[in-house]
Short mmCIF file of C-alpha atoms in Angstrom, two decimals:
data_model
loop_
_atom_site.label_atom_id
_atom_site.label_comp_id
_atom_site.label_asym_id
_atom_site.label_seq_id
_atom_site.Cartn_x
_atom_site.Cartn_y
_atom_site.Cartn_z
CA MET U 1 -9.55 24.13 -5.76
CA SER U 2 -7.74 23.40 -2.50
CA TYR U 3 -6.37 19.91 -1.93
CA TRP U 4 -5.51 20.68 1.72
CA ARG U 5 -8.07 18.30 3.20
CA PRO U 6 -7.35 15.15 1.08
CA VAL U 7 -3.58 15.64 1.26
CA VAL U 8 -3.57 16.08 5.05
CA ASN U 9 -5.98 13.18 5.53
CA ALA U 10 -3.68 10.91 3.51
CA ILE U 11 -0.60 12.02 5.45
CA LEU U 12 -2.19 11.59 8.88
CA TYR U 13 -3.63 8.21 7.93
CA SER U 14 -0.15 7.00 7.01
CA VAL U 15 1.39 8.11 10.34
CA GLN U 16 -1.44 7.54 12.81
CA PHE U 17 0.38 4.70 14.59
CA GLU U 18 3.79 6.38 14.77
CA LYS U 19 5.01 6.95 18.33
CA GLU U 20 6.80 10.15 17.39
CA LEU U 21 6.53 12.34 14.31
CA ASP U 22 10.31 12.65 14.10
CA ASP U 23 12.63 13.54 11.22
CA GLN U 24 12.63 9.95 9.97
CA VAL U 25 8.84 10.04 9.57
CA VAL U 26 9.06 13.47 7.92
CA ASP U 27 11.59 12.14 5.39
CA ARG U 28 9.45 9.09 4.61
CA VAL U 29 6.27 11.10 4.07
CA ALA U 30 7.99 13.78 1.96
CA HIS U 31 9.71 11.17 -0.21
CA SER U 32 6.41 9.36 -0.77
CA LEU U 33 4.60 12.56 -1.74
CA VAL U 34 7.31 13.44 -4.27
CA THR U 35 7.86 10.01 -5.83
CA GLU U 36 4.36 8.52 -5.50
CA PRO U 37 1.87 11.40 -5.65
CA LEU U 38 -1.64 10.94 -4.30
CA ALA U 39 -4.32 9.96 -6.83
CA THR U 40 -4.10 12.38 -9.78
CA LEU U 41 -2.11 15.09 -8.00
CA THR U 42 1.39 16.23 -8.89
CA PRO U 43 4.09 16.85 -6.26
CA ASP U 44 3.70 20.60 -6.87
CA GLU U 45 -0.06 20.44 -6.18
CA GLU U 46 0.60 18.50 -2.97
CA TYR U 47 3.23 21.02 -1.87
CA GLN U 48 1.00 24.01 -2.69
CA ALA U 49 -1.87 22.43 -0.74
CA LEU U 50 0.33 22.12 2.35
CA PHE U 51 1.98 25.54 1.92
CA GLU U 52 -1.27 27.46 1.41
CA GLY U 53 -3.18 25.52 4.07
CA LEU U 54 -0.49 26.18 6.67
CA LEU U 55 -0.18 29.82 5.62
CA THR U 56 -3.93 30.46 5.98
CA ARG U 57 -4.26 28.19 9.05
CA ALA U 58 -6.90 26.08 7.31
CA PRO U 59 -8.79 23.79 9.74
CA LEU U 60 -7.21 20.40 10.27
CA PRO U 61 -9.48 17.59 9.00
CA ALA U 62 -10.76 15.32 11.77
CA LEU U 63 -11.18 12.10 9.76
CA VAL U 64 -8.10 10.50 11.35
CA GLN U 65 -7.92 10.52 15.17
CA MET U 66 -4.43 11.68 16.17
CA PRO U 67 -2.98 11.81 19.72
CA GLN U 68 -0.97 14.96 18.99
CA LYS U 69 -2.32 18.45 19.61
CA PRO U 70 -3.27 20.59 16.57
CA ALA U 71 -0.21 22.80 17.03
CA GLU U 72 2.05 19.72 16.95
CA LEU U 73 0.36 18.42 13.80
CA ARG U 74 0.76 21.77 12.05
CA GLU U 75 4.44 21.82 13.01
CA PHE U 76 4.83 18.29 11.61
CA LEU U 77 3.09 19.23 8.34
CA SER U 78 5.29 22.31 8.10
CA ARG U 79 8.39 20.13 8.35
CA VAL U 80 7.01 17.81 5.65
CA ALA U 81 6.48 20.78 3.31
CA ALA U 82 9.95 22.13 4.06
CA ARG U 83 11.48 18.71 3.38
CA MET U 84 9.62 18.49 0.05
CA ASN U 85 10.89 21.93 -0.90
CA SER U 86 14.47 20.94 -0.07
CA MET U 87 14.20 17.99 -2.47
CA ARG U 88 13.83 20.24 -5.53
CA PRO U 89 14.27 19.78 -8.39
CA TRP U 90 11.79 16.94 -8.08
CA PRO U 91 12.31 13.90 -10.30
CA THR U 92 10.28 13.58 -13.47
CA LEU U 93 7.78 10.82 -12.78
CA PRO U 94 7.48 7.95 -15.29
CA PHE U 95 3.73 8.52 -15.54
CA LEU U 96 0.81 10.35 -13.96
CA ARG U 97 -2.76 9.14 -13.61
CA LEU U 98 -5.10 11.60 -15.30
CA PRO U 99 -8.49 12.54 -13.81
CA GLU U 100 -11.65 10.65 -14.70
CA GLU U 101 -12.84 13.67 -16.69
CA SER U 102 -10.09 12.97 -19.26
CA GLY U 103 -12.25 10.27 -20.87
CA PRO U 104 -13.21 12.46 -23.87
CA LEU U 105 -9.51 12.63 -24.84
CA PHE U 106 -9.92 9.08 -26.12
CA LYS U 107 -12.85 9.78 -28.45
CA ASN U 108 -10.69 9.01 -31.49
CA ALA U 109 -8.25 6.73 -29.72
CA THR U 110 -6.06 4.26 -31.59
CA PRO U 111 -5.85 0.71 -30.16
CA VAL U 112 -2.23 -0.45 -30.10
CA ALA U 113 -2.11 -3.57 -27.92
CA ARG U 114 -4.12 -6.24 -26.14
CA ILE U 115 -3.18 -6.98 -22.53
CA SER U 116 -4.27 -10.48 -21.53
CA ALA U 117 -4.69 -9.77 -17.83
CA SER U 118 -7.28 -8.70 -15.28
CA VAL U 119 -7.74 -5.19 -13.95
CA ASP U 120 -6.45 -6.37 -10.55
CA TYR U 121 -3.27 -7.67 -12.18
CA VAL U 122 -2.54 -4.40 -13.97
CA GLN U 123 -3.35 -2.29 -10.89
CA ALA U 124 -0.87 -4.35 -8.87
CA ARG U 125 1.80 -3.95 -11.52
CA ILE U 126 1.56 -0.16 -11.87
CA SER U 127 0.33 0.84 -8.38
CA ARG U 128 -2.50 2.93 -9.84
CA GLY U 129 -6.23 2.27 -9.74
CA PHE U 130 -8.71 2.13 -12.63
CA TYR U 131 -11.84 4.26 -12.68
CA TRP U 132 -14.97 2.12 -12.35
CA GLY U 133 -18.62 2.66 -13.27
CA THR U 134 -17.97 5.38 -15.82
CA GLU U 135 -19.64 5.94 -19.18
CA TYR U 136 -16.38 4.69 -20.71
CA GLY U 137 -16.47 1.43 -18.77
CA ILE U 138 -13.51 0.53 -16.57
CA PHE U 139 -10.52 2.59 -17.63
CA LEU U 140 -7.20 4.09 -16.57
CA PRO U 141 -5.80 7.19 -18.32
CA LEU U 142 -2.07 7.91 -17.99
CA LYS U 143 0.32 10.59 -19.17
CA LEU U 144 3.74 9.10 -19.78
CA ARG U 145 7.03 10.90 -19.24
CA SER U 146 7.37 11.40 -23.01
CA GLY U 147 4.10 13.35 -23.03
CA ARG U 148 2.12 10.53 -24.64
CA ILE U 149 -1.41 10.11 -23.30
CA ILE U 150 -2.52 6.50 -23.17
CA GLY U 151 -5.52 4.66 -21.79
CA MET U 152 -6.39 1.12 -20.76
CA PHE U 153 -10.03 0.10 -21.20
CA THR U 154 -12.15 -2.96 -20.48
CA PRO U 155 -14.40 -4.57 -21.58
CA TYR U 156 -13.49 -4.13 -25.24
CA TRP U 157 -13.75 -7.57 -26.79
CA ASP U 158 -16.85 -9.76 -26.55
CA ASN U 159 -16.77 -12.36 -23.76
CA SER U 160 -13.36 -11.20 -22.57
CA ASP U 161 -11.98 -9.19 -19.67
CA ASP U 162 -8.74 -8.48 -21.53
CA ILE U 163 -7.63 -4.85 -21.58
CA VAL U 164 -7.10 -2.75 -24.68
CA LEU U 165 -4.23 -0.27 -24.66
CA VAL U 166 -4.93 2.86 -26.71
CA THR U 167 -3.26 6.17 -27.51
CA ALA U 168 -5.29 9.38 -27.33
CA ALA U 169 -3.67 10.61 -30.56
CA GLN U 170 -2.36 8.83 -33.61
CA ASP U 171 1.21 7.84 -32.79
CA PRO U 172 3.67 7.33 -35.64
CA ASP U 173 5.40 4.58 -33.67
CA PRO U 174 2.90 2.39 -31.73
CA ASN U 175 5.74 0.08 -30.72
CA ALA U 176 7.39 2.96 -28.86
CA VAL U 177 4.17 3.46 -26.87
CA ILE U 178 4.19 -0.17 -25.77
CA ASP U 179 7.91 -0.15 -25.03
CA GLU U 180 7.64 2.98 -22.88
CA LEU U 181 4.75 1.54 -20.86
CA LEU U 182 6.59 -1.73 -20.23
CA SER U 183 9.80 0.08 -19.29
CA VAL U 184 8.13 1.93 -16.39
CA THR U 185 5.75 -0.78 -15.10
CA ARG U 186 5.97 -4.41 -14.06
CA ILE U 187 3.50 -5.71 -16.64
CA ASP U 188 4.75 -8.99 -18.06
CA PRO U 189 5.65 -8.46 -21.75
CA GLY U 190 4.36 -11.98 -22.40
CA ARG U 191 0.83 -10.71 -21.74
CA VAL U 192 1.01 -7.86 -24.25
CA ALA U 193 0.25 -8.42 -27.93
CA ARG U 194 0.58 -5.68 -30.52
CA LEU U 195 -2.58 -5.02 -32.51
CA THR U 196 -2.39 -5.05 -36.27
CA ALA U 197 -4.96 -4.60 -39.00
CA ASP U 198 -5.44 -8.35 -38.96
CA GLY U 199 -5.88 -8.59 -35.19
CA PRO U 200 -3.49 -9.32 -32.31
CA GLY U 201 0.09 -9.91 -33.36
CA GLU U 202 2.84 -11.75 -31.55
CA SER U 203 3.65 -11.21 -27.89
CA VAL U 204 6.14 -8.39 -27.36
CA ALA U 205 8.17 -10.55 -24.96
CA GLU U 206 11.59 -11.55 -26.11
CA ASN U 207 12.86 -15.06 -25.50
CA GLY U 208 13.29 -15.69 -21.82
CA THR U 209 11.77 -12.43 -20.59
CA SER U 210 8.20 -13.57 -19.93
CA ASP U 211 7.17 -14.17 -16.33
CA SER U 212 4.34 -16.54 -17.26
CA VAL U 213 6.54 -19.67 -17.21
CA PRO U 214 6.57 -21.38 -13.79
CA PRO U 215 10.00 -21.59 -12.12
CA THR U 216 11.83 -24.86 -11.75
CA SER U 217 14.46 -23.96 -9.15
CA GLU U 218 15.06 -21.79 -6.11
CA GLU U 219 17.42 -19.64 -8.17
CA GLU U 220 14.67 -18.91 -10.73
CA VAL U 221 12.23 -18.02 -7.94
CA THR U 222 14.71 -15.57 -6.42
CA ALA U 223 15.56 -14.05 -9.81
CA TYR U 224 11.87 -13.58 -10.60
CA LEU U 225 11.09 -11.86 -7.29
CA GLN U 226 14.09 -9.56 -7.63
CA ARG U 227 12.99 -8.63 -11.15
CA VAL U 228 9.29 -7.95 -10.49
CA LEU U 229 9.92 -6.22 -7.16
CA GLY U 230 12.84 -4.16 -8.45
CA THR U 231 15.07 -5.21 -5.58
CA GLN U 232 18.38 -6.92 -4.93
CA LYS U 233 17.22 -8.35 -1.61
CA ALA U 234 17.91 -12.00 -0.94
CA PHE U 235 15.20 -14.57 -0.22
CA ASP U 236 15.07 -17.90 1.55
CA VAL U 237 13.08 -20.16 -0.77
CA ARG U 238 11.57 -23.56 -0.05
CA GLU U 239 8.99 -25.77 -1.70
CA SER U 240 6.08 -26.84 0.50
CA GLU U 241 3.08 -28.88 -0.68
CA GLY U 242 2.92 -27.40 -4.14
CA VAL U 243 3.83 -23.87 -3.08
CA TRP U 244 7.06 -21.90 -3.28
CA VAL U 245 7.43 -20.13 0.08
CA CYS U 246 9.78 -17.18 -0.22
CA GLN U 247 10.79 -15.18 2.83
CA GLU U 248 12.81 -11.99 2.68
CA ARG U 249 16.14 -12.42 4.43
CA PRO U 250 16.79 -10.12 7.40
CA ASP U 251 18.77 -6.99 6.60
CA PRO U 252 21.86 -7.01 8.89
CA GLU U 253 21.87 -3.21 9.22
CA LEU U 254 18.16 -3.07 10.12
CA GLU U 255 18.69 -5.92 12.60
CA ARG U 256 21.58 -4.01 14.18
CA ARG U 257 19.50 -0.83 14.51
CA ARG U 258 16.56 -2.81 15.87
CA GLY U 259 18.86 -4.36 18.50
CA GLN U 260 20.13 -0.92 19.54
CA GLU U 261 16.55 0.37 19.91
CA ILE U 262 15.56 -2.63 22.04
CA ALA U 263 18.63 -2.18 24.26
CA GLU U 264 18.00 1.56 24.62
CA ARG U 265 14.38 1.00 25.65
CA ALA U 266 15.37 -1.79 28.02
CA SER U 267 17.80 0.59 29.75
CA ARG U 268 14.77 2.79 30.55
CA GLY U 269 12.70 -0.15 31.72
CA LEU U 270 10.51 -0.13 28.60
CA PRO U 271 9.43 -3.11 26.47
CA PRO U 272 10.44 -3.27 22.78
CA GLU U 273 8.36 -1.30 20.30
CA PRO U 274 6.08 -3.53 18.23
CA GLY U 275 7.46 -4.05 14.75
CA GLY U 276 9.78 -6.20 12.73
CA GLY U 277 8.84 -8.95 10.36
CA TYR U 278 9.75 -9.62 6.75
CA TRP U 279 7.68 -10.03 3.63
CA ILE U 280 6.65 -13.56 2.74
CA TYR U 281 5.55 -14.52 -0.77
CA GLY U 282 3.60 -17.64 -1.66
CA ILE U 283 3.36 -18.96 -5.22
CA GLU U 284 1.33 -22.00 -6.22
CA LEU U 285 3.30 -24.36 -8.43
CA ASP U 286 0.47 -25.99 -10.39
CA ARG U 287 -0.61 -22.86 -12.29
CA SER U 288 0.41 -22.15 -15.85
CA SER U 289 0.74 -18.43 -15.12
CA TRP U 290 3.01 -18.03 -12.13
CA ASP U 291 2.97 -14.24 -11.92
CA GLU U 292 -0.83 -14.01 -11.70
CA THR U 293 -0.82 -16.58 -8.92
CA TYR U 294 1.83 -14.53 -7.12
CA PHE U 295 -0.11 -11.30 -7.35
CA GLY U 296 -3.33 -13.08 -6.46
CA THR U 297 -1.63 -14.37 -3.35
CA GLY U 298 -0.10 -11.01 -2.57
CA GLN U 299 2.49 -10.10 0.00
CA ILE U 300 1.89 -11.43 3.47
CA HIS U 301 3.46 -9.96 6.57
CA PRO U 302 4.08 -12.49 9.39
CA LYS U 303 2.01 -10.15 11.59
CA PRO U 304 -0.17 -8.28 9.08
CA TRP U 305 -1.95 -5.88 11.45
CA GLN U 306 -0.64 -2.92 13.44
CA VAL U 307 -3.02 -2.67 16.39
CA ARG U 308 -3.75 0.05 18.94
CA ILE U 309 -6.07 -0.52 21.92
CA ASP U 310 -7.26 2.30 24.17
CA LEU U 311 -9.46 2.32 27.27
CA VAL U 312 -12.27 4.70 26.31
CA SER U 313 -14.38 4.65 29.47
CA GLU U 314 -14.89 2.88 32.80
CA ILE U 315 -18.42 2.97 34.19
CA GLY U 316 -18.82 0.94 37.35
CA HIS U 317 -17.36 -2.47 36.62
CA VAL U 318 -17.70 -2.18 32.83
CA LEU U 319 -14.73 -1.20 30.68
CA MET U 320 -15.06 0.02 27.10
CA TYR U 321 -12.08 -0.42 24.78
CA ARG U 322 -11.49 0.88 21.26
CA ILE U 323 -9.56 -1.48 18.97
CA GLN U 324 -8.00 0.06 15.86
CA ALA U 325 -5.80 -1.66 13.30
CA VAL U 326 -4.16 -0.82 9.99
CA SER U 327 -3.15 -3.46 7.48
CA ARG U 328 0.45 -4.19 6.55
CA ALA U 329 -0.56 -6.48 3.69
CA ASP U 330 -0.10 -5.50 0.06
CA PRO U 331 -2.63 -4.66 -1.22
CA PRO U 332 -3.81 -3.41 2.22
CA ARG U 333 -7.08 -4.52 3.77
CA GLU U 334 -9.67 -2.09 5.06
CA PRO U 335 -8.75 -0.51 8.43
CA ILE U 336 -10.44 -1.94 11.52
CA ASP U 337 -12.11 0.21 14.16
CA HIS U 338 -14.27 -1.57 16.76
CA HIS U 339 -15.45 -1.04 20.33
CA VAL U 340 -15.85 -3.84 22.87
CA THR U 341 -16.90 -3.86 26.51
CA ILE U 342 -15.59 -6.11 29.28
CA ASP U 343 -17.28 -6.77 32.61
CA LYS U 344 -14.53 -6.74 35.25
CA VAL U 345 -16.55 -8.99 37.56
CA THR U 346 -17.81 -11.70 35.20
CA LYS U 347 -15.01 -11.22 32.62
CA LYS U 348 -17.71 -11.38 29.93
CA VAL U 349 -16.79 -9.70 26.66
CA ASP U 350 -19.46 -7.92 24.62
CA TYR U 351 -18.33 -7.48 21.03
CA ARG U 352 -21.28 -5.15 20.40
CA ALA U 353 -21.96 -4.70 16.67
CA ALA U 354 -18.52 -5.89 15.60
CA PRO U 355 -18.50 -9.08 13.50
CA LEU U 356 -16.76 -11.79 15.49
CA SER U 357 -13.47 -12.82 13.89
CA ARG U 358 -10.21 -14.53 14.75
CA PHE U 359 -8.52 -11.13 14.70
CA LEU U 360 -10.93 -9.63 17.22
CA ILE U 361 -10.67 -12.62 19.56
CA ASP U 362 -6.86 -12.43 19.51
CA ALA U 363 -6.93 -8.66 20.04
CA VAL U 364 -9.22 -8.97 23.06
CA ARG U 365 -6.92 -11.63 24.47
CA GLN U 366 -4.21 -8.96 24.57
CA ILE U 367 -6.49 -7.08 26.98
CA THR U 368 -7.64 -9.95 29.18
CA HIS U 369 -4.51 -12.13 29.37
CA PRO U 370 -2.34 -9.66 31.36
CA HIS U 371 -5.19 -9.28 33.86
CA TYR U 372 -5.29 -13.04 34.39
CA GLN U 373 -1.57 -12.83 35.17
CA GLY U 374 -2.33 -10.43 38.04
CA GLU U 375 -1.67 -7.18 36.19
CA PRO U 376 -4.08 -4.21 36.24
CA TRP U 377 -6.45 -3.63 33.35
CA LEU U 378 -4.47 -1.93 30.59
CA THR U 379 -5.25 1.64 29.51
CA THR U 380 -3.44 1.70 26.16
CA THR U 381 -1.17 -0.58 24.15
CA THR U 382 0.14 -1.12 20.63
CA PHE U 383 1.33 -4.36 19.09
CA ASP U 384 1.50 -6.39 15.87
CA LEU U 385 -0.98 -9.17 15.24
#
């Protein structure tokens, strides 16, 4: 089976708003493919899909509209494959998601732990999605670095959405299974209880390691974010009407590079590229489980949409624009792709079949406002919103 089409679609989707497919973009894409493989693929399967597709000149999928010519896209994909190859030996990944067809492996599974959390919580903590609507219910099969095959299933208990953690084969040391899972994910140990013959045992969290206790100071908020995000970045933290508001501090090196780019573009009479912004985290204070509130709130970019607007056609005094946007939120929202028409005489905007929203109104304002300032109708633009 060839994975050329899904792999290329995923790559092009991730770079569709890049101005240039330069070496920096190549490095980012190659690193992502090696360290965070797509769906159930391995880095080797991704590489082979690119290598064989380029070698046989397989047709480029047309799902993602790209401004580059096919020859340019093939050259870009070739550089991605070459960069992946230069990164060998590839790191051993902490776990791989197994295909949905692996369900029968768990026919004689052994339950080892109860995870008191929702599917959304676990997905956010391991960056992998569960399979839904299967004959096994909602489940996620994983192969750990040790070779252990584990699964998470729900529902399992009556009147509960808790998740049962199982091993596909009898493991002589169930505690090692739990420890390995917790060591490579961000699941709060305080939510995991070992299963014994008499039912759930004690939480596996040691004193002071659970993230379910609300913070009481700015220092605790910062320490928590650094721990769950796996980062040493600093945060500006303030309390506002029952919510901890935590904003990532600017990186001096990134700010310096951003300033150089702005100056370089200004020297050529060009405006700054859209971009910038830092993650903001909001955590409600009146919840008993702080981490679930955090992941329910999610990560919010000050300008969460990357937008591209293109003039598609001009018939008489009617302009048709295409408005596309990709989400910068985590987890990301569905991409936006709408068409609107504007009458140059009456200035009336027809949103056509698009549902009217604050986003769409603000995007259209980016088209109409420059015209009201005496500028010609724009033909293409990109910006953050």
